[in-house]
């Protein structure tokens, strides 16, 4: 789990005080920042206290984060600097946070990020890394995984060394997220709560976090008695609790299918989950009904015909990727999940998207 | 915050796997165990994997933990062993957990525990320390403080080095707590949630944790549709979330007054909070009403006439100790708290207990 967190409007202004004690001689701090902030320097860049050879690297998040992208950033840092950085500070949404965790790990571990996709494969402690979410819902700020698309699969680097050493939760940083993205990412939280709470892996630890995140999601997305400022703060906490919930349980059908979609079509995680979840009445009847209400309440139109032009070969890969995520299916459907889902059922579901 | 936690029935059996990687040569692990388990060795002692010179020290919790008690345990360990211990493992309720955190700190810091009562006075990292709660409600397993009665005051050692490195939440360990103690300690959680949620220091972080802990308390103490096993698991999580809630907010009137009571009469924290809170309708009308329902539901009879034989001098000290906890009063009553509470009002309240 994340050992240190600060919370509050304006908390980002503490960044200098927070990282300074971790500065190791002239070894730089590297800030990985979502490139949406490139043209709005006053929001992030001007507030980052660069010293010595500290550097801001803007990273595109048009595509889902890849192991190759992690390897490139690590190679660049190794090439540019004599010393292992004092720390990596990720500032952005789930993609940037996952990339930052992976880069921090790969700076102290040999090989490619793809070598560590799986559970507990990381040998060496990562460099000090800080997460600063600017979009909320994924739970990436608190999770012990980093979801990456590799040459063979989309799977996280799950390890005790993955979680951030420090997280800064500043609700002000998420105030300008565009409406659609706000909704899709918020729904990532909502959906993984439904999957976790409905799953066979559930325990009282995950349940308590999942229930709180779900309560907050309902308050945020179905009630209109909150100020924008309250909504931002509560969504930040929903994301946090939702991430904690799945740390000790699992997600389910929507996430498994969304991973297949992302692997073949590059569909971004938030919107991918929404597209899939919308068609999962059979698996999560109540959860999907509430989701449709939220969608309507916020006037969200999901893309349709997503798999209309997908080839049979692509459909095979999608299905294979989704079915390979065995813990997700076992959590969703129980030990005998193989008797309940198969390639044909899954292909039909994909075709319906 | 606590960086590592395992949760689940039987999780305590993982103790060996959890501590082994932290063993530093022949430096021992010291287990501080509540002496209520002294005559029930199969429950705890037989399951503790002692190696080399590892030792179990049984500690009485008849009295609230004291700085002098911490100093004595530290002196004994220093005297008995050549090396600083590999780790301290606290197994018990809030008193044992607080003592264990303080001992872990004092093994690497000079002087007396009393020198560090306050905020951020600890200079050196504590030795590895693990918390295993066997009573739930105080939140001591997750907090960054250790409440200790010192020569001058009852106040915690609040520091980044205080929280446990690892917590083991095994609901099976709390199954045999005697009814009264179960209630009083559970109410510690309930009361600090009310104080935190009603306080002026509240923010969305603390609110979300406090609300969840409060929901769980109501489920546990006012509903009868849960199995004993579910109650134990949920109470363990209520304590956890309650502790997290006050990490970023504060407690209030009941805790301030209870500290005064403990300082002068040695009243234990859980029951002390209950005795005080029962009389605080004026400050927490709804919270006290629900508390009275819970008390009735579980047929709990609180002691009365607690301050009947207290001298004027004792009353002066009680009042002084309570009023010295300024952040608690500010949280409870606002910036102008000094206009709302004074020695006379407080003495009248104490006399009513």
XYZ file of C-alpha atoms in Angstrom:
706
model
C 0.000 0.000 0.000
C 0.972 3.647 -0.376
C 2.795 4.610 2.849
C 2.340 8.381 2.566
C -0.449 10.553 1.229
C -1.392 14.189 1.474
C -4.892 15.332 0.607
C -6.465 18.700 0.010
C -7.096 21.558 -2.368
C -3.719 23.053 -3.169
C -1.800 20.065 -1.756
C 0.234 19.977 -4.987
C 2.002 23.123 -3.793
C 3.742 20.955 -1.170
C 5.604 19.038 -3.894
C 8.935 20.743 -3.174
C 8.802 19.999 0.569
C 7.751 16.428 -0.151
C 10.473 15.460 -2.615
C 13.413 17.502 -1.294
C 14.384 15.082 1.510
C 14.684 12.338 -1.128
C 17.155 14.214 -3.322
C 20.285 12.159 -3.675
C 23.187 14.519 -4.477
C 22.967 15.622 -8.101
C 20.777 12.705 -9.203
C 17.776 14.342 -10.849
C 14.062 14.171 -10.241
C 12.249 13.233 -13.443
C 8.676 14.455 -13.801
C 6.558 12.448 -16.217
C 3.653 14.704 -17.114
C 0.619 14.109 -19.331
C 1.215 16.182 -22.465
C -2.276 17.697 -22.259
C -0.604 20.087 -19.823
C 2.079 21.090 -22.333
C 0.153 24.122 -23.486
C -1.086 25.103 -20.057
C 2.219 25.612 -18.302
C 0.751 27.669 -15.468
C -1.337 24.698 -14.280
C 1.514 22.242 -13.717
C 4.894 23.166 -15.226
C 5.286 26.555 -13.570
C 4.538 24.972 -10.204
C 7.186 22.255 -10.526
C 10.333 23.235 -8.623
C 13.135 22.138 -11.015
C 16.660 22.160 -9.549
C 20.030 21.046 -10.907
C 19.332 18.714 -13.856
C 15.718 17.862 -12.931
C 13.622 17.399 -16.026
C 10.008 17.378 -17.134
C 9.236 14.764 -19.775
C 5.851 15.215 -21.404
C 4.252 11.921 -22.329
C 1.410 11.327 -24.771
C -1.492 9.278 -23.460
C -3.337 8.966 -26.760
C -2.576 5.260 -26.612
C -2.728 2.929 -23.613
C 0.675 2.612 -21.901
C 2.987 0.011 -23.397
C 5.974 -1.919 -22.105
C 7.923 -0.549 -25.091
C 7.061 2.988 -23.988
C 8.394 2.234 -20.497
C 11.590 0.792 -22.008
C 12.052 3.898 -24.185
C 11.666 6.311 -21.285
C 14.055 4.261 -19.140
C 16.607 4.121 -21.993
C 16.372 7.886 -22.451
C 16.893 8.549 -18.750
C 19.820 6.123 -18.577
C 21.338 7.746 -21.639
C 20.869 11.320 -20.447
C 22.034 10.939 -16.854
C 25.082 9.544 -15.142
C 23.140 8.741 -11.965
C 19.998 6.786 -11.252
C 17.344 9.473 -10.626
C 16.493 10.581 -7.114
C 12.873 9.993 -7.990
C 10.133 9.739 -10.577
C 7.090 11.957 -10.190
C 4.088 10.981 -12.323
C 1.526 13.721 -12.939
C -1.513 12.676 -14.941
C -4.259 10.075 -15.219
C -4.052 6.305 -14.910
C -1.782 5.944 -17.957
C 0.845 8.342 -16.633
C 0.638 6.907 -13.137
C 1.096 3.361 -14.442
C 3.978 4.445 -16.692
C 5.643 6.233 -13.780
C 5.424 3.220 -11.504
C 6.850 1.015 -14.239
C 9.685 3.437 -15.062
C 10.616 3.668 -11.357
C 10.810 -0.124 -11.240
C 12.737 -0.542 -14.483
C 15.409 1.981 -13.457
C 16.628 -0.543 -10.859
C 15.775 -3.816 -12.602
C 17.411 -5.282 -15.739
C 15.704 -6.191 -19.013
C 12.393 -5.040 -20.442
C 9.214 -4.091 -18.594
C 7.588 -6.993 -20.455
C 9.736 -9.400 -18.412
C 7.942 -8.314 -15.251
C 4.305 -8.467 -16.387
C 2.726 -10.838 -13.915
C 2.831 -11.292 -10.159
C 5.837 -10.658 -7.894
C 8.533 -10.924 -10.564
C 10.297 -7.685 -9.583
C 13.515 -8.299 -7.636
C 14.873 -4.851 -6.740
C 13.224 -1.956 -4.949
C 12.104 0.793 -7.341
C 13.485 4.331 -7.135
C 11.428 6.740 -4.999
C 8.239 7.497 -6.903
C 5.409 9.923 -6.336
C 1.952 9.879 -7.920
C -0.106 12.987 -8.569
C -3.455 12.121 -10.170
C -5.034 14.697 -12.486
C -7.935 12.426 -13.487
C -9.752 10.192 -11.001
C -11.329 6.795 -11.212
C -8.737 4.219 -12.205
C -7.312 3.733 -8.720
C -3.830 3.652 -10.287
C -2.661 6.082 -7.614
C -3.102 3.442 -4.929
C -2.796 0.074 -6.678
C 0.107 -2.381 -6.570
C -0.081 -2.901 -10.323
C 0.737 -0.991 -13.515
C -1.406 -2.045 -16.430
C 0.771 -2.262 -19.546
C 0.273 -3.580 -23.048
C 3.211 -5.807 -23.858
C 4.216 -7.763 -26.931
C 2.226 -10.748 -25.746
C -0.463 -9.445 -23.441
C -2.013 -6.595 -21.536
C -1.107 -7.282 -17.930
C 0.220 -5.381 -14.954
C 3.512 -5.482 -13.132
C 2.070 -6.566 -9.776
C 4.590 -6.299 -6.971
C 5.278 -4.941 -3.506
C 7.631 -2.442 -5.161
C 4.982 -1.063 -7.511
C 2.937 1.241 -5.226
C 3.940 4.878 -5.013
C 6.021 5.924 -1.995
C 3.963 9.070 -1.793
C 0.704 10.236 -3.332
C -0.527 13.806 -3.550
C -4.318 14.033 -3.778
C -5.206 17.574 -4.816
C -8.840 17.752 -5.979
C -8.107 21.048 -7.731
C -6.000 19.182 -10.299
C -8.991 17.282 -11.666
C -11.333 20.244 -12.026
C -10.815 20.731 -15.777
C -11.080 17.126 -17.013
C -13.382 17.122 -20.081
C -16.872 15.814 -19.322
C -16.695 12.572 -21.339
C -13.321 11.585 -19.951
C -14.470 12.510 -16.447
C -17.420 10.168 -16.869
C -15.531 7.258 -18.457
C -12.758 7.330 -15.867
C -15.231 7.711 -13.013
C -17.078 4.719 -14.400
C -13.851 2.711 -14.285
C -14.134 3.084 -10.509
C -17.845 2.321 -10.477
C -17.400 -0.768 -12.661
C -14.547 -2.256 -10.714
C -16.521 -1.776 -7.495
C -19.465 -3.674 -8.975
C -17.126 -6.419 -10.191
C -15.312 -6.628 -6.870
C -18.455 -6.557 -4.679
C -20.193 -9.132 -6.863
C -17.137 -11.393 -7.045
C -16.368 -14.678 -5.368
C -13.019 -13.339 -4.111
C -14.722 -10.766 -1.891
C -13.700 -10.382 1.740
C -14.578 -7.852 4.453
C -11.494 -5.749 3.681
C -12.316 -5.273 -0.005
C -16.009 -5.076 0.702
C -15.672 -2.131 3.056
C -13.540 -0.184 0.577
C -15.716 -1.204 -2.393
C -18.946 -0.230 -0.661
C -17.580 3.195 0.230
C -16.338 3.812 -3.317
C -19.697 2.694 -4.686
C -21.618 4.956 -2.274
C -19.430 7.867 -3.362
C -19.950 7.061 -7.073
C -23.713 7.060 -6.622
C -23.507 10.358 -4.740
C -21.283 11.874 -7.429
C -22.998 10.582 -10.548
C -26.665 10.441 -9.510
C -27.221 13.348 -7.146
C -27.114 17.025 -7.857
C -26.788 18.501 -4.412
C -23.006 18.719 -4.449
C -20.821 21.630 -5.524
C -18.251 20.996 -8.274
C -15.558 21.261 -5.620
C -17.244 18.604 -3.479
C -17.714 16.358 -6.528
C -14.009 16.607 -7.372
C -12.920 15.811 -3.814
C -15.338 12.920 -3.483
C -14.381 11.448 -6.865
C -10.744 11.538 -5.838
C -11.640 9.551 -2.729
C -13.905 7.163 -4.674
C -10.966 6.353 -6.938
C -8.732 5.806 -3.901
C -11.159 3.495 -2.103
C -12.010 1.684 -5.345
C -8.329 1.032 -5.947
C -7.940 -0.254 -2.381
C -10.939 -2.532 -2.865
C -9.411 -4.366 -5.815
C -6.006 -4.616 -4.127
C -7.404 -7.604 -2.196
C -10.089 -8.819 -4.559
C -10.404 -8.843 -8.325
C -12.265 -7.264 -11.193
C -14.467 -9.313 -13.518
C -16.144 -9.710 -16.908
C -16.035 -6.062 -18.019
C -12.343 -5.666 -17.290
C -11.432 -8.987 -18.941
C -13.325 -8.063 -22.105
C -12.065 -4.488 -22.057
C -8.472 -5.780 -21.946
C -9.161 -7.825 -25.115
C -10.644 -4.768 -26.792
C -7.665 -2.622 -25.819
C -5.159 -5.211 -26.990
C -6.631 -5.488 -30.493
C -8.240 -2.093 -31.116
C -6.275 0.061 -28.682
C -9.525 1.162 -27.024
C -8.709 3.266 -23.987
C -9.455 1.622 -20.660
C -12.184 3.912 -19.319
C -14.330 4.085 -22.430
C -13.627 0.401 -23.190
C -15.010 -0.618 -19.801
C -18.122 1.492 -20.383
C -18.738 0.049 -23.865
C -18.464 -3.485 -22.533
C -20.259 -2.990 -19.209
C -23.267 -1.479 -20.970
C -23.938 -4.931 -22.488
C -23.417 -7.033 -19.353
C -26.978 -7.071 -17.919
C -26.785 -10.846 -17.768
C -23.765 -10.773 -15.446
C -24.368 -7.614 -13.408
C -28.098 -6.814 -13.712
C -28.364 -4.203 -10.929
C -24.991 -2.657 -11.618
C -25.750 -2.215 -15.314
C -29.190 -0.716 -14.576
C -27.607 1.950 -12.344
C -24.864 2.523 -14.935
C -27.493 3.238 -17.599
C -29.132 5.748 -15.245
C -25.796 7.499 -14.725
C -25.177 7.555 -18.480
C -28.562 9.113 -19.076
C -28.201 11.575 -16.207
C -24.990 12.893 -17.740
C -26.173 12.660 -21.328
C -23.338 10.363 -22.393
C -23.528 8.687 -25.799
C -21.307 5.638 -26.007
C -19.834 4.666 -29.373
C -21.693 1.818 -31.083
C -20.624 -0.746 -33.665
C -17.184 -0.888 -32.107
C -16.558 -4.418 -33.397
C -18.489 -4.022 -36.674
C -15.371 -4.147 -38.817
C -13.347 -6.525 -36.721
C -12.023 -9.576 -38.599
C -12.480 -13.139 -37.366
C -8.769 -13.262 -36.645
C -8.980 -10.123 -34.531
C -11.986 -11.536 -32.720
C -9.986 -14.681 -31.973
C -7.188 -12.650 -30.428
C -9.580 -10.473 -28.420
C -11.287 -13.548 -27.045
C -8.016 -15.275 -26.294
C -6.627 -12.236 -24.447
C -9.829 -11.881 -22.408
C -10.035 -15.577 -21.518
C -6.371 -15.694 -20.521
C -7.207 -13.510 -17.507
C -8.298 -16.498 -15.468
C -8.485 -14.862 -12.000
C -10.958 -12.306 -13.357
C -13.275 -15.030 -14.671
C -12.971 -17.110 -11.556
C -13.829 -14.061 -9.452
C -16.811 -13.236 -11.666
C -18.248 -16.691 -12.276
C -16.792 -18.983 -9.611
C -14.480 -21.994 -9.709
C -16.467 -23.608 -12.514
C -16.215 -20.523 -14.718
C -15.069 -22.606 -17.670
C -18.510 -24.195 -17.809
C -20.125 -20.768 -17.949
C -18.081 -18.853 -20.489
C -16.374 -19.926 -23.688
C -15.046 -18.478 -26.922
C -18.413 -18.576 -28.663
C -20.319 -16.747 -25.917
C -17.544 -14.195 -25.674
C -17.392 -13.604 -29.434
C -21.117 -13.014 -29.495
C -20.728 -10.475 -26.704
C -17.889 -8.735 -28.557
C -19.956 -8.609 -31.763
C -22.776 -6.903 -29.830
C -20.614 -3.942 -28.818
C 0.270 5.065 6.667
C 0.804 1.340 7.057
C 2.533 0.164 3.862
C 1.624 -3.528 4.129
C -1.423 -5.345 5.411
C -2.782 -8.857 5.143
C -6.400 -9.550 5.974
C -8.389 -12.707 6.545
C -9.390 -15.477 8.912
C -6.210 -17.380 9.754
C -3.944 -14.632 8.377
C -1.953 -14.774 11.633
C -0.554 -18.112 10.466
C 1.466 -16.162 7.874
C 3.512 -14.486 10.619
C 6.607 -16.577 9.936
C 6.625 -15.813 6.189
C 6.005 -12.146 6.911
C 8.782 -11.500 9.409
C 11.479 -13.896 8.125
C 12.768 -11.618 5.328
C 13.359 -8.922 7.972
C 15.559 -11.081 10.196
C 18.913 -9.405 10.587
C 21.485 -12.095 11.436
C 21.102 -13.159 15.055
C 19.263 -9.997 16.121
C 16.057 -11.263 17.732
C 12.415 -10.654 17.084
C 10.676 -9.503 20.260
C 6.984 -10.302 20.576
C 5.075 -8.033 22.956
C 1.920 -9.938 23.824
C -1.039 -8.981 26.010
C -0.754 -11.088 29.137
C -4.389 -12.166 28.896
C -2.976 -14.763 26.480
C -0.476 -16.076 29.029
C -2.768 -18.851 30.164
C -4.074 -19.698 26.720
C -0.833 -20.597 24.979
C -2.497 -22.458 22.123
C -4.203 -19.283 20.925
C -1.067 -17.175 20.395
C 2.158 -18.482 21.949
C 2.170 -21.895 20.301
C 1.674 -20.260 16.917
C 4.609 -17.865 17.274
C 7.654 -19.203 15.426
C 10.527 -18.451 17.839
C 14.040 -18.896 16.407
C 17.500 -18.180 17.826
C 17.052 -15.774 20.752
C 13.585 -14.529 19.795
C 11.495 -13.787 22.863
C 7.918 -13.352 23.934
C 7.417 -10.644 26.550
C 3.973 -10.701 28.150
C 2.766 -7.229 29.042
C 0.007 -6.303 31.449
C -2.617 -3.918 30.110
C -4.452 -3.399 33.363
C -3.243 0.187 33.245
C -3.087 2.519 30.270
C 0.361 2.441 28.584
C 2.937 4.748 30.123
C 6.142 6.296 28.856
C 7.878 4.704 31.868
C 6.609 1.290 30.754
C 8.084 1.878 27.290
C 11.400 2.934 28.830
C 11.455 -0.192 31.022
C 10.831 -2.560 28.108
C 13.469 -0.810 26.000
C 15.990 -0.979 28.870
C 15.290 -4.681 29.339
C 15.777 -5.416 25.633
C 18.985 -3.348 25.502
C 20.250 -5.136 28.580
C 19.369 -8.628 27.365
C 20.623 -8.407 23.805
C 23.818 -7.376 22.131
C 22.050 -6.341 18.940
C 19.169 -4.031 18.171
C 16.211 -6.370 17.521
C 15.275 -7.386 13.988
C 11.751 -6.368 14.814
C 9.021 -5.785 17.376
C 5.739 -7.633 16.942
C 2.867 -6.316 19.018
C -0.026 -8.705 19.610
C -2.936 -7.310 21.578
C -5.358 -4.398 21.815
C -4.709 -0.682 21.529
C -2.454 -0.593 24.616
C -0.113 -3.297 23.314
C -0.094 -1.836 19.819
C 0.764 1.622 21.134
C 3.468 0.216 23.422
C 4.944 -1.766 20.520
C 5.119 1.239 18.240
C 6.752 3.269 21.003
C 9.280 0.522 21.862
C 10.213 0.178 18.163
C 10.872 3.931 18.053
C 12.784 4.107 21.322
C 15.152 1.295 20.326
C 16.697 3.641 17.762
C 16.238 6.986 19.484
C 17.987 8.254 22.627
C 16.369 9.352 25.873
C 12.923 8.622 27.273
C 9.656 8.052 25.380
C 8.385 11.130 27.222
C 10.827 13.265 25.214
C 8.948 12.407 22.035
C 5.346 12.986 23.128
C 4.097 15.522 20.621
C 4.321 15.960 16.891
C 7.234 14.965 14.658
C 9.908 14.920 17.350
C 11.298 11.489 16.392
C 14.589 11.719 14.487
C 15.527 8.123 13.606
C 13.564 5.435 11.782
C 12.097 2.846 14.163
C 13.050 -0.829 13.965
C 10.756 -2.972 11.803
C 7.460 -3.331 13.661
C 4.376 -5.417 13.063
C 0.929 -4.952 14.595
C -1.492 -7.794 15.223
C -4.729 -6.529 16.790
C -6.648 -8.897 19.071
C -9.268 -6.291 20.043
C -10.757 -3.860 17.536
C -11.920 -0.310 17.739
C -9.069 1.942 18.776
C -7.543 2.254 15.287
C -4.088 1.919 16.915
C -3.188 -0.639 14.235
C -3.286 2.044 11.556
C -2.598 5.343 13.311
C 0.577 7.445 13.277
C 0.398 7.979 16.999
C 0.924 6.010 20.206
C -1.077 7.312 23.094
C 1.049 7.271 26.241
C 0.672 8.630 29.723
C 3.844 10.470 30.571
C 5.038 12.303 33.655
C 3.457 15.512 32.433
C 0.640 14.535 30.108
C -1.226 11.880 28.191
C -0.193 12.466 24.602
C 0.931 10.413 21.634
C 4.245 10.117 19.852
C 2.994 11.362 16.489
C 5.510 10.797 13.712
C 6.068 9.357 10.246
C 8.080 6.596 11.926
C 5.258 5.550 14.252
C 2.963 3.498 11.931
C 3.530 -0.233 11.730
C 5.504 -1.522 8.732
C 3.091 -4.399 8.497
C -0.300 -5.168 9.987
C -1.948 -8.576 10.208
C -5.740 -8.335 10.378
C -7.066 -11.742 11.397
C -10.706 -11.491 12.529
C -10.389 -14.846 14.276
C -8.112 -13.237 16.863
C -10.875 -10.990 18.205
C -13.551 -13.655 18.525
C -13.140 -14.194 22.288
C -12.987 -10.600 23.518
C -15.304 -10.293 26.573
C -18.592 -8.586 25.769
C -18.063 -5.393 27.791
C -14.574 -4.823 26.445
C -15.787 -5.593 22.917
C -18.435 -2.913 23.320
C -16.229 -0.246 24.931
C -13.452 -0.663 22.376
C -15.908 -0.742 19.470
C -17.425 2.456 20.837
C -13.974 4.071 20.787
C -14.243 3.723 17.004
C -17.843 4.934 16.937
C -17.058 7.936 19.119
C -14.010 9.074 17.204
C -16.008 8.839 13.966
C -18.712 11.077 15.415
C -16.091 13.520 16.669
C -14.222 13.510 13.366
C -17.319 13.813 11.128
C -18.759 16.568 13.292
C -15.466 18.443 13.522
C -14.309 21.619 11.854
C -11.115 19.893 10.638
C -13.086 17.549 8.389
C -12.071 17.036 4.754
C -13.215 14.625 2.035
C -10.414 12.158 2.858
C -11.319 11.785 6.531
C -15.007 12.048 5.773
C -15.004 9.069 3.424
C -13.145 6.880 5.931
C -15.206 8.154 8.871
C -18.509 7.596 7.098
C -17.555 4.016 6.229
C -16.435 3.258 9.777
C -19.654 4.775 11.107
C -21.805 2.750 8.678
C -19.999 -0.393 9.797
C -20.461 0.471 13.495
C -24.190 0.917 12.996
C -24.359 -2.392 11.121
C -22.365 -4.158 13.836
C -23.948 -2.663 16.922
C -27.547 -2.073 15.847
C -28.440 -4.907 13.457
C -28.796 -8.573 14.178
C -28.601 -10.082 10.710
C -24.856 -10.731 10.800
C -23.054 -13.883 11.912
C -20.446 -13.573 14.697
C -17.787 -14.148 12.067
C -19.114 -11.304 9.917
C -19.350 -9.030 12.960
C -15.710 -9.721 13.852
C -14.487 -9.068 10.300
C -16.549 -5.900 9.960
C -15.462 -4.554 13.354
C -11.843 -5.098 12.371
C -12.453 -3.005 9.244
C -14.447 -0.366 11.157
C -11.459 0.079 13.470
C -9.129 0.362 10.449
C -11.246 2.949 8.632
C -11.925 4.839 11.865
C -8.188 5.046 12.498
C -7.620 6.276 8.941
C -10.321 8.895 9.393
C -8.642 10.543 12.365
C -5.209 10.401 10.725
C -6.217 13.512 8.779
C -8.758 15.048 11.118
C -9.126 15.119 14.881
C -11.187 13.793 17.708
C -13.159 16.065 20.016
C -14.789 16.678 23.382
C -15.140 13.042 24.492
C -11.505 12.209 23.821
C -10.242 15.394 25.469
C -12.273 14.715 28.615
C -11.432 11.011 28.580
C -7.726 11.871 28.524
C -8.213 13.986 31.668
C -10.057 11.116 33.334
C -7.339 8.637 32.403
C -4.566 10.925 33.609
C -6.041 11.366 37.071
C -8.047 8.186 37.693
C -6.315 5.802 35.270
C -9.645 5.102 33.574
C -9.046 2.915 30.518
C -9.562 4.634 27.198
C -12.524 2.655 25.821
C -14.712 2.770 28.904
C -13.584 6.325 29.669
C -14.794 7.509 26.279
C -18.129 5.795 26.826
C -18.618 7.292 30.297
C -17.913 10.773 28.966
C -19.712 10.495 25.618
C -22.910 9.357 27.347
C -23.165 12.856 28.867
C -22.361 14.893 25.755
C -25.871 15.353 24.261
C -25.229 19.069 24.125
C -22.223 18.641 21.840
C -23.170 15.583 19.771
C -26.980 15.220 20.051
C -27.507 12.661 17.246
C -24.349 10.717 17.971
C -25.197 10.386 21.665
C -28.776 9.293 20.883
C -27.496 6.456 18.670
C -24.880 5.572 21.294
C -27.613 5.188 23.920
C -29.503 2.877 21.547
C -26.409 0.732 21.067
C -25.834 0.615 24.817
C -29.403 -0.523 25.388
C -29.294 -3.027 22.525
C -26.275 -4.721 24.093
C -27.459 -4.324 27.664
C -24.391 -2.391 28.758
C -24.431 -0.707 32.153
C -21.875 2.061 32.400
C -20.336 2.863 35.789
C -21.852 5.905 37.463
C -20.527 8.326 40.056
C -17.061 8.074 38.580
C -16.065 11.496 39.861
C -18.064 11.339 43.091
C -14.984 11.112 45.290
C -12.677 13.227 43.221
C -11.031 16.098 45.124
C -11.049 19.690 43.904
C -7.356 19.365 43.239
C -7.893 16.257 41.100
C -10.670 18.022 39.253
C -8.323 20.909 38.551
C -5.754 18.561 37.047
C -8.357 16.683 34.972
C -9.666 19.929 33.586
C -6.202 21.257 32.892
C -5.153 18.078 31.053
C -8.354 18.093 28.967
C -8.107 21.797 28.082
C -4.448 21.466 27.121
C -5.492 19.400 24.094
C -6.195 22.498 22.049
C -6.534 20.876 18.586
C -9.322 18.645 19.910
C -11.292 21.618 21.199
C -10.706 23.639 18.081
C -11.899 20.705 15.978
C -14.974 20.248 18.150
C -15.998 23.846 18.748
C -14.254 25.955 16.105
C -11.600 28.670 16.234
C -13.436 30.509 18.994
C -13.561 27.422 21.224
C -12.215 29.369 24.172
C -15.447 31.339 24.274
C -17.471 28.129 24.406
C -15.703 26.013 26.977
C -13.924 26.870 30.180
C -12.813 25.288 33.427
C -16.165 25.784 35.118
C -18.234 24.176 32.356
C -15.779 21.311 32.147
C -15.744 20.723 35.896
C -19.520 20.572 35.912
C -19.391 17.991 33.127
C -16.809 15.936 35.010
C -18.905 16.069 38.172
C -21.880 14.677 36.227
C -20.054 11.478 35.223
